[in-house]
């Protein structure tokens, strides 16, 4: 896979689909490699005409790790002292902008999941001319009063990092028995296989705390989201235990004209059964960039998806908060 120099970072990325198609940039979540955007899901988006770009965030996967930064004091950051957080969500949004620069892309449809949704929101705030449309999936605004996780989900997220490949597979199974979609469960062997593959690709986990500190140290985006003009889709699982649906509802309420799609049975992952629904929804929202019918200042619309009947899924672990 190629790498690009962006905002002082080297970012690992790859692409799918016709290079002449409209660019769709995928941004992944906390401590999660770009490979959590399953190649078949990327292919489904490419089949809808997009040139899909996915990449590893800084401090994750095969992109630059900030090895010279001391570990952040998470307790202090939670208490309001952000001095040990080496960067913010806005810095990660600049990474995304720099990647587009390196690839000579003027603007893109931007899709982010979990922390990636936070980065996508910030990207739309700070670089509005470069966002053709915005899709924020299972994310939140930065307002700590919304999008709260259950104790069990937060414990799963904070579990000690695996020491070897076997532990990585076991942790993937345990974590997603809590975080995954109850309406679309993933077979344990699939979870294990994907977690092991992610460990084989990059076993490093020391960037997790720095990314988490960036989330905690970043301000509430709600006031500035009100100025976002890009056509926006907010997707949230009705059964998300890590970032409850209030995070998605608050995001949609903050962005004028945003569409809110709440999916029953969906947790904090992207199960295979939902890929066609999600790809179609993303494509419809992207089409609004060429045919804007929602007047600025209009209230957010909402919908509850009636997805395919629950069944065994194939999506893997790795969607962080």
Coordinates of C-alpha atoms in Angstrom, one line a residue:
X1 CA 0.0 0.0 0.0
X2 CA 1.3 3.6 -0.7
X3 CA 2.1 6.3 1.8
X4 CA 1.6 10.0 1.6
X5 CA 3.2 12.9 3.5
X6 CA 0.5 14.9 5.2
X7 CA 0.7 17.5 8.0
X8 CA 4.1 16.2 9.0
X9 CA 2.8 12.6 9.1
X10 CA 3.3 9.7 6.8
X11 CA -0.2 8.2 6.2
X12 CA -0.7 4.7 4.9
X13 CA -3.6 4.6 2.4
X14 CA -5.2 2.6 -0.4
X15 CA -7.9 3.1 -2.9
X16 CA -10.8 1.3 -4.6
X17 CA -12.8 2.0 -7.8
X18 CA -12.4 4.3 -10.8
X19 CA -9.8 7.0 -10.2
X20 CA -12.0 9.3 -12.3
X21 CA -15.0 8.9 -10.0
X22 CA -15.9 11.3 -7.2
X23 CA -13.6 10.8 -4.2
X24 CA -15.1 9.3 -1.1
X25 CA -12.7 9.5 1.9
X26 CA -13.2 7.0 4.8
X27 CA -11.9 7.8 8.3
X28 CA -11.7 5.1 10.9
X29 CA -12.1 5.2 14.7
X30 CA -10.1 5.1 17.9
X31 CA -7.1 2.7 17.8
X32 CA -8.5 1.2 14.6
X33 CA -6.7 0.5 11.4
X34 CA -8.2 1.4 8.0
X35 CA -8.7 -2.3 7.2
X36 CA -11.7 -2.2 9.5
X37 CA -13.4 -0.6 6.5
X38 CA -13.9 -4.0 5.0
X39 CA -12.7 -4.3 1.3
X40 CA -16.1 -5.7 0.3
X41 CA -17.8 -2.6 1.8
X42 CA -15.3 -0.4 0.0
X43 CA -16.1 -2.4 -3.1
X44 CA -19.8 -1.8 -2.6
X45 CA -19.1 2.0 -2.4
X46 CA -16.9 1.8 -5.5
X47 CA -19.7 0.0 -7.3
X48 CA -21.8 3.0 -6.7
X49 CA -19.4 5.1 -8.7
X50 CA -17.0 6.4 -6.0
X51 CA -13.2 6.5 -6.0
X52 CA -12.8 5.3 -2.4
X53 CA -9.8 6.3 -0.3
X54 CA -9.2 4.8 3.2
X55 CA -6.2 5.5 5.4
X56 CA -4.6 4.8 8.8
X57 CA -4.9 7.7 11.2
X58 CA -1.7 9.0 12.9
X59 CA -0.7 6.7 15.8
X60 CA -2.4 3.7 14.2
X61 CA -1.7 0.9 11.8
X62 CA 1.2 1.7 9.4
X63 CA 1.1 5.5 9.6
X64 CA 3.4 7.6 11.7
X65 CA 3.5 6.9 15.5
X66 CA 4.4 9.9 17.7
X67 CA 7.1 8.0 19.6
X68 CA 8.7 11.1 21.0
X69 CA 5.5 12.2 22.8
X70 CA 5.3 11.1 26.5
X71 CA 2.2 9.2 27.5
X72 CA -0.8 11.5 28.2
X73 CA -2.2 11.8 31.7
X74 CA -5.8 10.6 30.9
X75 CA -7.0 11.3 34.4
X76 CA -5.7 14.9 34.2
X77 CA -7.2 15.4 30.7
X78 CA -10.6 14.1 32.0
X79 CA -10.3 16.7 34.8
X80 CA -9.7 19.5 32.4
X81 CA -5.9 19.7 32.3
X82 CA -5.2 19.0 28.6
X83 CA -1.5 19.9 28.7
X84 CA -0.3 16.3 28.2
X85 CA -2.5 15.7 25.1
X86 CA -0.1 15.9 22.2
X87 CA -2.7 16.8 19.6
X88 CA -6.4 17.4 19.1
X89 CA -9.1 16.1 16.7
X90 CA -8.5 19.3 14.6
X91 CA -4.9 18.1 14.0
X92 CA -6.2 14.8 12.8
X93 CA -8.6 16.6 10.5
X94 CA -5.6 18.5 9.1
X95 CA -4.1 15.1 8.4
X96 CA -7.1 14.3 6.3
X97 CA -6.8 17.6 4.4
X98 CA -3.1 17.0 3.9
X99 CA -3.8 13.5 2.4
X100 CA -6.2 15.1 -0.1
X101 CA -3.4 17.6 -0.9
X102 CA -0.9 14.8 -1.5
X103 CA -3.3 13.0 -3.7
X104 CA -4.2 16.2 -5.6
X105 CA -7.8 16.0 -4.6
X106 CA -9.6 19.3 -4.3
X107 CA -12.7 18.0 -2.4
X108 CA -14.2 14.7 -1.3
X109 CA -17.3 13.1 0.1
X110 CA -16.2 12.4 3.7
X111 CA -17.4 9.5 5.8
X112 CA -16.2 8.8 9.3
X113 CA -17.0 6.1 11.9
X114 CA -16.9 6.7 15.7
X115 CA -13.7 8.8 16.3
X116 CA -13.5 9.0 12.5
X117 CA -16.9 10.7 12.6
X118 CA -15.5 13.3 15.0
X119 CA -12.6 13.9 12.6
X120 CA -15.0 14.1 9.7
X121 CA -17.2 16.7 11.5
X122 CA -14.1 18.7 12.4
X123 CA -12.9 18.5 8.8
X124 CA -16.3 19.9 7.6
X125 CA -15.9 22.7 10.2
X126 CA -12.3 23.7 9.4
X127 CA -12.2 22.9 5.7
X128 CA -15.7 23.4 4.4
X129 CA -14.7 23.9 0.7
X130 CA -13.1 20.5 0.6
X131 CA -16.2 18.6 1.9
X132 CA -18.7 17.7 -0.8
X133 CA -20.9 15.8 1.6
X134 CA -20.5 14.5 5.1
X135 CA -21.5 11.2 6.7
X136 CA -21.0 10.7 10.5
X137 CA -21.5 7.1 11.6
X138 CA -21.9 6.1 15.3
X139 CA -20.3 9.2 16.5
X140 CA -21.0 12.3 18.6
X141 CA -20.4 16.0 18.9
X142 CA -17.9 16.3 21.7
X143 CA -20.6 17.3 24.2
X144 CA -20.0 14.9 27.1
X145 CA -23.6 15.0 28.1
X146 CA -24.7 13.0 25.0
X147 CA -23.5 9.8 23.5
X148 CA -22.7 8.1 26.7
X149 CA -21.4 4.5 26.8
X150 CA -22.5 1.7 29.1
X151 CA -20.0 0.6 31.8
X152 CA -19.6 -2.8 30.0
X153 CA -18.8 -1.1 26.7
X154 CA -16.3 1.3 28.2
X155 CA -14.6 -1.6 30.0
X156 CA -14.3 -3.5 26.8
X157 CA -12.7 -0.4 25.1
X158 CA -10.3 0.0 28.0
X159 CA -9.2 -3.6 28.2
X160 CA -5.4 -4.1 28.3
X161 CA -3.8 -4.5 24.8
X162 CA -3.1 -8.0 23.6
X163 CA 0.4 -9.3 24.1
X164 CA 0.4 -11.7 21.1
X165 CA -1.7 -12.9 18.2
X166 CA -3.7 -15.4 20.2
X167 CA -4.7 -12.7 22.8
X168 CA -5.6 -10.3 20.0
X169 CA -8.1 -12.9 18.6
X170 CA -9.5 -13.6 22.0
X171 CA -9.9 -9.9 22.8
X172 CA -11.7 -9.4 19.5
X173 CA -14.3 -12.0 20.3
X174 CA -14.8 -10.7 23.9
X175 CA -15.0 -7.0 22.9
X176 CA -17.5 -7.5 20.1
X177 CA -19.7 -9.7 22.2
X178 CA -20.3 -6.4 24.1
X179 CA -19.9 -3.7 21.3
X180 CA -21.3 -5.5 18.3
X181 CA -24.7 -5.4 16.8
X182 CA -27.2 -7.5 18.7
X183 CA -29.5 -7.7 15.6
X184 CA -26.6 -8.7 13.3
X185 CA -24.2 -10.8 15.4
X186 CA -20.9 -11.8 13.9
X187 CA -19.6 -15.3 14.2
X188 CA -16.9 -15.6 16.8
X189 CA -14.5 -17.3 14.3
X190 CA -14.9 -14.2 12.0
X191 CA -14.1 -11.8 14.9
X192 CA -11.1 -13.8 15.9
X193 CA -9.8 -14.0 12.3
X194 CA -10.1 -10.3 11.7
X195 CA -8.5 -9.4 15.0
X196 CA -5.6 -11.7 14.3
X197 CA -5.2 -10.2 10.8
X198 CA -5.2 -6.7 12.3
X199 CA -2.5 -7.8 14.8
X200 CA -0.4 -9.3 12.0
X201 CA -0.6 -6.1 10.1
X202 CA 0.3 -3.8 13.0
X203 CA 0.5 -5.1 16.6
X204 CA 1.2 -1.6 18.0
X205 CA -1.3 -0.2 20.5
X206 CA 0.7 2.6 22.1
X207 CA -1.0 5.3 20.0
X208 CA -4.4 4.5 21.5
X209 CA -3.9 6.6 24.6
X210 CA -2.8 9.6 22.5
X211 CA -5.8 9.3 20.2
X212 CA -8.1 9.0 23.2
X213 CA -6.5 12.1 24.8
X214 CA -7.2 14.0 21.5
X215 CA -10.9 13.1 21.8
X216 CA -11.0 14.2 25.5
X217 CA -9.0 17.4 24.9
X218 CA -11.0 18.6 22.0
X219 CA -13.9 21.1 22.5
X220 CA -17.6 20.5 22.0
X221 CA -18.2 20.9 18.2
X222 CA -21.9 21.7 18.6
X223 CA -21.7 25.5 18.1
X224 CA -19.5 25.3 15.0
X225 CA -21.5 22.4 13.5
X226 CA -24.3 24.8 13.1
X227 CA -22.3 26.5 10.3
X228 CA -21.8 23.2 8.3
X229 CA -23.4 23.5 4.9
X230 CA -22.4 20.2 3.3
X231 CA -25.2 17.7 2.8
X232 CA -25.0 15.6 5.9
X233 CA -26.1 12.1 6.8
X234 CA -25.9 10.9 10.4
X235 CA -26.1 7.1 10.9
X236 CA -26.4 5.6 14.4
X237 CA -27.3 2.2 15.8
X238 CA -30.3 2.1 18.0
X239 CA -28.5 -0.4 20.1
X240 CA -25.0 1.2 20.2
X241 CA -23.6 0.5 23.7
X242 CA -20.4 2.6 23.3
X243 CA -21.8 5.9 22.0
X244 CA -25.6 5.8 22.5
X245 CA -28.0 7.1 19.9
X246 CA -28.1 10.5 21.7
X247 CA -24.7 11.2 20.2
X248 CA -26.1 10.8 16.7
X249 CA -29.3 12.7 17.5
X250 CA -27.2 15.6 18.8
X251 CA -25.0 15.6 15.7
X252 CA -28.0 15.7 13.4
X253 CA -29.7 18.4 15.4
X254 CA -26.6 20.6 15.3
X255 CA -26.1 20.5 11.5
X256 CA -28.8 22.3 9.4
X257 CA -30.7 20.0 7.1
X258 CA -28.9 16.8 8.3
X259 CA -30.7 13.5 7.8
X260 CA -30.6 11.1 10.8
X261 CA -30.8 7.4 10.0
X262 CA -31.2 5.2 13.2
X263 CA -30.8 1.5 12.5
X264 CA -32.5 -1.0 14.9
X265 CA -30.3 -3.9 15.9
X266 CA -27.1 -2.0 15.0
X267 CA -24.5 -1.6 17.7
X268 CA -21.0 -0.2 17.5
X269 CA -19.8 -1.9 14.3
X270 CA -20.6 -2.2 10.6
X271 CA -22.1 -5.7 10.1
X272 CA -22.1 -7.1 6.6
X273 CA -25.9 -7.3 6.4
X274 CA -26.1 -3.5 6.6
X275 CA -23.5 -2.8 3.9
X276 CA -26.0 -2.4 1.0
X277 CA -28.2 -0.1 3.2
X278 CA -25.3 2.0 4.3
X279 CA -23.7 2.2 0.8
X280 CA -27.1 3.3 -0.7
X281 CA -27.6 5.9 2.1
X282 CA -24.1 7.3 1.6
X283 CA -24.6 7.5 -2.2
X284 CA -28.0 9.2 -1.8
X285 CA -26.5 11.8 0.6
X286 CA -23.6 12.4 -1.8
X287 CA -26.0 13.0 -4.6
X288 CA -27.5 15.9 -2.5
X289 CA -24.2 17.7 -3.1
X290 CA -25.2 18.1 -6.8
X291 CA -28.8 18.8 -6.1
X292 CA -29.2 20.7 -2.8
X293 CA -32.9 20.8 -1.8
X294 CA -32.5 21.4 1.9
X295 CA -32.5 25.1 2.8
X296 CA -29.9 26.3 5.4
X297 CA -31.5 26.4 8.8
X298 CA -34.1 23.7 8.1
X299 CA -34.6 21.3 11.0
X300 CA -33.0 17.8 10.8
X301 CA -35.0 15.1 9.3
X302 CA -35.0 11.6 10.8
X303 CA -35.7 8.1 9.8
X304 CA -35.5 4.7 11.4
X305 CA -34.2 2.0 9.0
X306 CA -36.0 -1.2 8.4
X307 CA -33.0 -3.3 7.6
X308 CA -32.7 -6.9 6.5
X309 CA -33.8 -9.5 9.0
X310 CA -31.1 -10.1 11.7
X311 CA -28.8 -12.9 10.9
X312 CA -25.1 -13.9 11.2
X313 CA -22.8 -11.2 10.2
X314 CA -19.2 -11.1 8.9
X315 CA -17.9 -7.7 10.1
X316 CA -14.9 -7.8 12.3
X317 CA -13.6 -6.0 15.3
X318 CA -11.9 -2.7 15.5
X319 CA -14.4 0.2 15.5
X320 CA -13.2 2.3 18.4
X321 CA -15.0 5.1 20.1

